[in-house]
Coordinates of C-alpha atoms in Angstrom, one line a residue:
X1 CA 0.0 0.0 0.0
X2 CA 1.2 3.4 -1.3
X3 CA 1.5 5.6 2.2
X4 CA 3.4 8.8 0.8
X5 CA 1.9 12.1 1.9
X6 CA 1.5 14.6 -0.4
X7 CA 3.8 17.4 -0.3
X8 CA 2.2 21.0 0.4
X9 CA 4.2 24.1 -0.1
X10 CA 3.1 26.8 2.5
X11 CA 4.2 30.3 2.0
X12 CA 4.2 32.2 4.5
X13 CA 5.4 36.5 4.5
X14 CA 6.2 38.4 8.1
X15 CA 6.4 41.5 9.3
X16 CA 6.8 42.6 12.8
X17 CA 5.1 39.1 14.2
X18 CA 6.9 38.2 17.2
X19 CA 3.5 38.2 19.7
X20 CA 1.5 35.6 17.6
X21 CA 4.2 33.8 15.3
X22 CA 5.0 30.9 17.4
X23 CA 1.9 29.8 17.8
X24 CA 0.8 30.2 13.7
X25 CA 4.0 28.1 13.1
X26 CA 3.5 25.3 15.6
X27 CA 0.0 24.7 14.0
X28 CA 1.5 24.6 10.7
X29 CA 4.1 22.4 11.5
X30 CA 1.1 20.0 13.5
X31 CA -0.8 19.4 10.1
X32 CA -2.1 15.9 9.9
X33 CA -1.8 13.9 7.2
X34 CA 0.9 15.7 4.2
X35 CA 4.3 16.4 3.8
X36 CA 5.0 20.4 4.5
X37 CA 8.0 22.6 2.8
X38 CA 7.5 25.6 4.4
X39 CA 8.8 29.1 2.4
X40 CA 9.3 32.4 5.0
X41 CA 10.0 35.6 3.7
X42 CA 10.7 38.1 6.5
X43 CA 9.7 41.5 5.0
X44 CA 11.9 43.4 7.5
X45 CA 10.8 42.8 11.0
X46 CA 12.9 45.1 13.5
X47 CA 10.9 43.0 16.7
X48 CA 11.7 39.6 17.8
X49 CA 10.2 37.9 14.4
X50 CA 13.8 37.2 13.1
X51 CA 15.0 35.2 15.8
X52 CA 11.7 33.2 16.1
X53 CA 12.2 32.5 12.7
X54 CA 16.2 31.5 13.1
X55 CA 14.9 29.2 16.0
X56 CA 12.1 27.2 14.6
X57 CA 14.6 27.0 10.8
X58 CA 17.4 25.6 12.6
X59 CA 15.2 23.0 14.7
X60 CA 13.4 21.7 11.3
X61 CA 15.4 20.9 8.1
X62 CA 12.2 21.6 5.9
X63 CA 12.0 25.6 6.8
X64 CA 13.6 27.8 4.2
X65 CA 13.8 31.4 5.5
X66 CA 14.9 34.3 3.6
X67 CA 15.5 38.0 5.5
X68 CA 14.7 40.6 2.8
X69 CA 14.4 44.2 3.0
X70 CA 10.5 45.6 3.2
X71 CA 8.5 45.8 0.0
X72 CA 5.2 45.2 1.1
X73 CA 2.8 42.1 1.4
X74 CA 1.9 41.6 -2.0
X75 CA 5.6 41.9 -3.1
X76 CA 7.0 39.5 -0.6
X77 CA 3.8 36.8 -1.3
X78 CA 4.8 36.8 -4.8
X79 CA 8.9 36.5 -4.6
X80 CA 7.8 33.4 -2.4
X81 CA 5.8 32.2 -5.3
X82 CA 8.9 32.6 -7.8
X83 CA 10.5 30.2 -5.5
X84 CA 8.3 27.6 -5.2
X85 CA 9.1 24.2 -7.9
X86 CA 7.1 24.8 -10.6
X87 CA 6.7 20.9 -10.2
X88 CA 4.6 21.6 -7.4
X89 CA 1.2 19.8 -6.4
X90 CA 0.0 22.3 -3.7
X91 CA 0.6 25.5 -2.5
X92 CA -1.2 27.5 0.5
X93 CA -0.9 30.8 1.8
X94 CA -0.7 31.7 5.6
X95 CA -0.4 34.7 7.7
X96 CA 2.2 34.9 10.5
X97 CA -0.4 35.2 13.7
X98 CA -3.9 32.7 12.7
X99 CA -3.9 29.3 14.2
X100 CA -4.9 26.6 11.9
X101 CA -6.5 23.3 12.1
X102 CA -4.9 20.4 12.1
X103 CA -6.8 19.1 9.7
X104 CA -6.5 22.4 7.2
X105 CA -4.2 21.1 4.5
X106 CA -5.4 17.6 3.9
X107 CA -9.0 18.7 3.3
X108 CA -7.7 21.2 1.1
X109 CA -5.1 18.2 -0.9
X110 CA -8.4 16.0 -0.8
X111 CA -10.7 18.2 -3.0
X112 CA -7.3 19.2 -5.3
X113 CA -5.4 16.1 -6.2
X114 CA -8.0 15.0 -8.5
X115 CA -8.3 18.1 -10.7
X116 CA -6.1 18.9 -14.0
X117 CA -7.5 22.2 -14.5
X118 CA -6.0 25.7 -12.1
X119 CA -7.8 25.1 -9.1
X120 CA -8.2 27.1 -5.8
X121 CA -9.2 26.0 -2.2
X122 CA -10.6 28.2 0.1
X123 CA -12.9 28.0 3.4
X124 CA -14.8 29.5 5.9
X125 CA -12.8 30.5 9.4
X126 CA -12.9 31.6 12.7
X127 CA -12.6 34.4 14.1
X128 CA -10.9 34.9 17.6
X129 CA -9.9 37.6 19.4
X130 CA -6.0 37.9 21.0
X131 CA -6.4 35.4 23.3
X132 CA -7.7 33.1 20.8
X133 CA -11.5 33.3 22.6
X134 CA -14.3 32.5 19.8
X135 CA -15.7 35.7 18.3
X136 CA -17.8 34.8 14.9
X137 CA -17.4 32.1 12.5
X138 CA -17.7 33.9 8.7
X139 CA -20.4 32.9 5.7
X140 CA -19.8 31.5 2.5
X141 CA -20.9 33.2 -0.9
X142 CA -24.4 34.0 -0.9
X143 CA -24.4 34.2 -5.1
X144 CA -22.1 32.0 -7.3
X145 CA -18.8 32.3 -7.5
X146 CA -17.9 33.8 -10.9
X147 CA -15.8 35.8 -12.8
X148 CA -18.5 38.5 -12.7
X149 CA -17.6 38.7 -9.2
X150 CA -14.5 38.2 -8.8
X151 CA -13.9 41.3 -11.2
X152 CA -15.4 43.7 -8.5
X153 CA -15.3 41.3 -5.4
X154 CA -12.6 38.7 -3.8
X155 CA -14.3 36.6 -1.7
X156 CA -11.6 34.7 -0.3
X157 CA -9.7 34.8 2.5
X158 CA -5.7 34.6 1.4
X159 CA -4.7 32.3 4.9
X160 CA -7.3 29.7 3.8
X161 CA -6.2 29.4 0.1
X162 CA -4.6 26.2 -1.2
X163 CA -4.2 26.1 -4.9
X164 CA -2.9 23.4 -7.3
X165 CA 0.3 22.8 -9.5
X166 CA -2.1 23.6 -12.4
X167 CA -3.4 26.9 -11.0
X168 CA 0.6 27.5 -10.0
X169 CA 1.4 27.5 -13.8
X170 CA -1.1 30.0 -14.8
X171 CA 0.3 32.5 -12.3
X172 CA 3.6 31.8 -13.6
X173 CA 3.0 32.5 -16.9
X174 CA 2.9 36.3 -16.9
X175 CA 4.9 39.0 -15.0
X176 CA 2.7 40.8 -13.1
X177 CA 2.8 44.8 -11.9
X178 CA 2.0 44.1 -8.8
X179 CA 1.9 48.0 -8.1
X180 CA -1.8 47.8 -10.0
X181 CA -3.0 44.5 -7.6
X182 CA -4.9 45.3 -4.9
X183 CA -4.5 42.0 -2.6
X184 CA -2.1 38.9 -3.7
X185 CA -5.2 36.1 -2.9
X186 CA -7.2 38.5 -4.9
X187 CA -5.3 38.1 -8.2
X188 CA -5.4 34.4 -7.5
X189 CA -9.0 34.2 -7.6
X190 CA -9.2 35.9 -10.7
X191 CA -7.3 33.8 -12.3
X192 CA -8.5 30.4 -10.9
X193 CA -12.1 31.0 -11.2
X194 CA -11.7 32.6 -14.9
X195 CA -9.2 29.6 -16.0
X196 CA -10.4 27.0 -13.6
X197 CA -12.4 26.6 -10.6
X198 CA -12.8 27.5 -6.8
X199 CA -13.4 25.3 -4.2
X200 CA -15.3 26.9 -0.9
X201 CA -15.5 25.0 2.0
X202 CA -18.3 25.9 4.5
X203 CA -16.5 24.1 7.2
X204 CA -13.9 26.4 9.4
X205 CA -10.7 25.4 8.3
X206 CA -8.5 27.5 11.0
X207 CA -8.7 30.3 13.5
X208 CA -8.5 33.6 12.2
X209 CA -7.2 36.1 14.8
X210 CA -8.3 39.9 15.0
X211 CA -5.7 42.4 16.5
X212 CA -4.8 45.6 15.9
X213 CA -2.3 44.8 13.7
X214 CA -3.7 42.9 11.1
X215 CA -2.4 43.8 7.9
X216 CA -5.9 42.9 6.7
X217 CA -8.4 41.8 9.0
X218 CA -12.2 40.9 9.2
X219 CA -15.0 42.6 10.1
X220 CA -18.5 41.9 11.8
X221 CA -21.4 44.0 12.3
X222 CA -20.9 47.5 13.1
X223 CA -17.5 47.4 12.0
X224 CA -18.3 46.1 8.7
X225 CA -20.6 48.4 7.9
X226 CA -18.6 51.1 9.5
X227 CA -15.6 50.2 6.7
X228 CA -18.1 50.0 3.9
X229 CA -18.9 53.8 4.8
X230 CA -15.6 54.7 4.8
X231 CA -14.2 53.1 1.4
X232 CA -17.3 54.5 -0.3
X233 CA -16.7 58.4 1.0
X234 CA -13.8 58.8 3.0
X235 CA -11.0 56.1 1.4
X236 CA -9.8 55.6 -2.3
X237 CA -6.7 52.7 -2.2
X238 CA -3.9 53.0 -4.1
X239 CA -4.7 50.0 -6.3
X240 CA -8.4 49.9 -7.2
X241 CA -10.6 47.7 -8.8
X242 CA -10.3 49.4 -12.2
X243 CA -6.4 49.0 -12.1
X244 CA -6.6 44.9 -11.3
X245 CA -8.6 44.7 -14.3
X246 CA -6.7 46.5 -16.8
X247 CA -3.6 44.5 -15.5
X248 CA -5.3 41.0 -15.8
X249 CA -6.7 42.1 -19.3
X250 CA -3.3 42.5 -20.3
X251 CA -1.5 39.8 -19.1
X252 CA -4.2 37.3 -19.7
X253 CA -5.7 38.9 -23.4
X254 CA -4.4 36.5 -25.6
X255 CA -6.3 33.4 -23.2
X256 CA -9.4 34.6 -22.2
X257 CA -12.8 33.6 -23.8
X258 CA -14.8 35.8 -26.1
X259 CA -17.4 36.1 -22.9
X260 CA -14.8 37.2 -20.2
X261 CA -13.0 39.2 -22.9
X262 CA -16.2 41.7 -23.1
X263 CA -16.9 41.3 -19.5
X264 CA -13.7 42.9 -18.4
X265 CA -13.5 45.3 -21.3
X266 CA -16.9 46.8 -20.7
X267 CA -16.0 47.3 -17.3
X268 CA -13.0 49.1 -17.9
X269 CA -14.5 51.2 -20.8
X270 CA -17.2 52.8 -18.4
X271 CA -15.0 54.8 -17.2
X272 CA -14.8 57.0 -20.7
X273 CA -18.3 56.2 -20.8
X274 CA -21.1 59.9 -20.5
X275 CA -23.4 60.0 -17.3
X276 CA -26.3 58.4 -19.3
X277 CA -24.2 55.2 -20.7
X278 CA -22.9 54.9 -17.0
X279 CA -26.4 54.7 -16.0
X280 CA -26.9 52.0 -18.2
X281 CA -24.7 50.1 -17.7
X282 CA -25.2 50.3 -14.2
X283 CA -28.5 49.2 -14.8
X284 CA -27.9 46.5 -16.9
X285 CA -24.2 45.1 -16.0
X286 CA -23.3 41.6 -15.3
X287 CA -21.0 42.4 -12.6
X288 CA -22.6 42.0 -9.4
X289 CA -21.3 41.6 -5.9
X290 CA -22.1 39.0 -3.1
X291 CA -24.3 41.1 -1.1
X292 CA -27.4 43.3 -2.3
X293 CA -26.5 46.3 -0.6
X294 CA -23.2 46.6 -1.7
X295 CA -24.1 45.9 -5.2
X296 CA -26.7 48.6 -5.2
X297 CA -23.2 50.7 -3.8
X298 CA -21.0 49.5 -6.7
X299 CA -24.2 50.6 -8.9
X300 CA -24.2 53.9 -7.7
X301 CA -20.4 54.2 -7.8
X302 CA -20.7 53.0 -11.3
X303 CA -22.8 55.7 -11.9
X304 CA -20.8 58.7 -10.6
X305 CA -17.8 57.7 -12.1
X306 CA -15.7 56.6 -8.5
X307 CA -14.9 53.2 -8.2
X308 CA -12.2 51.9 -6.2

C-alpha cells in the first residue's frame, strides 16, 4: 500500500510578528496527514520575528527562511511564489499570527489532487480575538462564485487558500505589476475561477485572529458596515478595482474567452463612458457583488464615475 503524503508548499510573508508567530508556526508544523515545505520571507521585521524564525529554521530541516528588505505584502507573497518548484502539487498561503486546524491542509489536498485544471481552495474560518477566545465564525458566498464577481469582489480569505500545481502555472505564466493589484489572494482568484475553478468550504478550516495589527483583518457588524462607509466616502486605495482589471486584461488577453474578454473590457470602458451610458450600464451590467447592498453601492459608484 502506497502511504506517501503529499507534499504541500506553504508560503508564509512576516512583518513585525513576534507576539502571535510561534503559535501560527506550531500549528503549521502539527498538520495531519501531508508532507509540509514551508517558504518564509521576513519583510523586515525590527521585533523579535527574526529570531523566532532563526529558532524554529534551525530546529526543522524543511524551513527555508529568507531575511529581505521591506516591499510590502503583495511583493514579498509573490517572490515566495517565484521560488516555489514549478513541479509543485499544492501551494497554501498563511499569515504569520492565525492558528490553523490540524486538519487544514489535507481537506484542502483531498478536493485538489484530482483536478487537472487551475484550481483554488478556500474556506470558511474563525474568528478569535487575542487570546484566541471565539468571536464569529464567517459565511460563504451567498451568489455564485464567478468571474463577474470576482472582477469587482474577492471573496476569499488569502490564509485559507490552497491552490494546485495547475493553477501555480497560470500564475507563472505572466509578470505581473503588482503595483496595480490590490491583494495577492485577490489576483489568485481571478485567475482560478476565470481559467479553472474555486473550491469553498463551508467548514472552518482555522482560526482567524483579530488584533490591531492585522495587515488585513475581518469585520463583523458595526465594523463592517462602518468600513463600507468609509471606502465609499472617506478612502480611495492606491490600487483599485479598475487598475486589477486593466492589469489581468493585459496579461491574460491572448487566453481569455470571447465572454470574459467583453466582460472585463466593458467594465474598464465605463470609465470613458457619458453619465447616461454609466447609467446603463449600471442598470444592466453583469458584474454583481455577493451582497445586495453593496451591489446597489457599486451601482451607484458605477454611476458617478468613482470606483475603487
Amino acid at each position: 500500500m502506497n502511504t506517501t503524503m503529499n507534499e504541500v508548499y506553504v508560503i508564509l510573508s512576516t512583518y513585525n510578528g513576534e507576539r502571535f508567530l510561534s503559535e501560527q508556526l506550531e500549528s503549521i508544523l502539527a498538520q495531519q496527514s501531508v508532507s509540509i515545505r514551508l517558504y518564509i520571507r521576513d519583510d523586515g521585521s525590527s521585533d523579535g520575528t527574526r529570531a523566532i524564525l532563526a529558532s524554529f529554521a534551525q530546529s526543522h530541516a524543511h524551513i527555508d527562511v529568507e531575511y529581505g528588505d521591506n516591499i510590502g505584502v503583495i511583493n514579498s507573497f509573490f517572490a515566495l511564489l517565484r521560488k516555489v518548484p514549478p513541479d509543485a502539487e499544492f501551494v497554501a498561503f498563511a499569515d504569520q499570527d492565525d492558528i490553523w486546524l490540524p486538519d487544514k491542509l489535507i481537506r484542502a489536498v483531498d478536493r485538489l489532487k484530482d483536478a487537472s485544471k487551475p484550481v483554488m481552495y478556500c474556506s470558511c474560518y474563525k474568528a478569535v480575538d487575542e487570546n484566541g477566545d471565539f468571536l464569529w465564525q464567517s459565511l460563504p458566498p451567498e451568489k455564485e462564485i464567478s468571474f463577474k464577481n470576482a472582477i469587482v469582489q474577492n471573496i476569499t480569505t488569502g490564509c485559507t487558500v490552497v491552490m494546485n500545481g495547475s493553477l501555480l502555472t497560470a500564475l507563472k505564466i505572466h509578470q505581473v505589476n503588482t503595483k496595480n493589484l490590490i491583494m495577492h489572494d485577490w489576483w489568485v482568484y481571478l485567475v482560478a475561477v476565470c481559467f479553472g475553478q474555486v473550491i469553498y468550504d463551508r467548514e472552518p478550516s482555522m482560526l482567524y485572529r483579530q488584533h490591531g495589527g492585522n495587515v488585513v483583518g475581518a469585520k463583523n457588524g458595526f465594523a463592517l458596515w462602518l468600513g463600507r462607509i468609509k471606502r465609499f466616502f472617506l478612502y480611495r486605495k492606491k490600487n483599485s478595482r479598475i487598475a486589477q482589471a486593466r492589469e489581468f486584461l493585459e496579461r491574460y488577453k491572448s487566453d481569455l474567452s470571447t465572454e470574459d474578454s467583453y466582460l472585463i473590457s466593458a467594465f474598464l470602458a465605463y470609465r470613458q463612458a457619458g453619465l447616461l451610458k454609466r447609467i446603463r450600464y449600471a442598470i444592466e451590467m453583469p458584474l454583481y457583488m455577493q451582497k445586495k447592498s453593496d451591489n446597489l453601492i457599486l451601482k451607484l459608484q458605477l454611476i458617478l464615475n468613482s470606483v475603487h
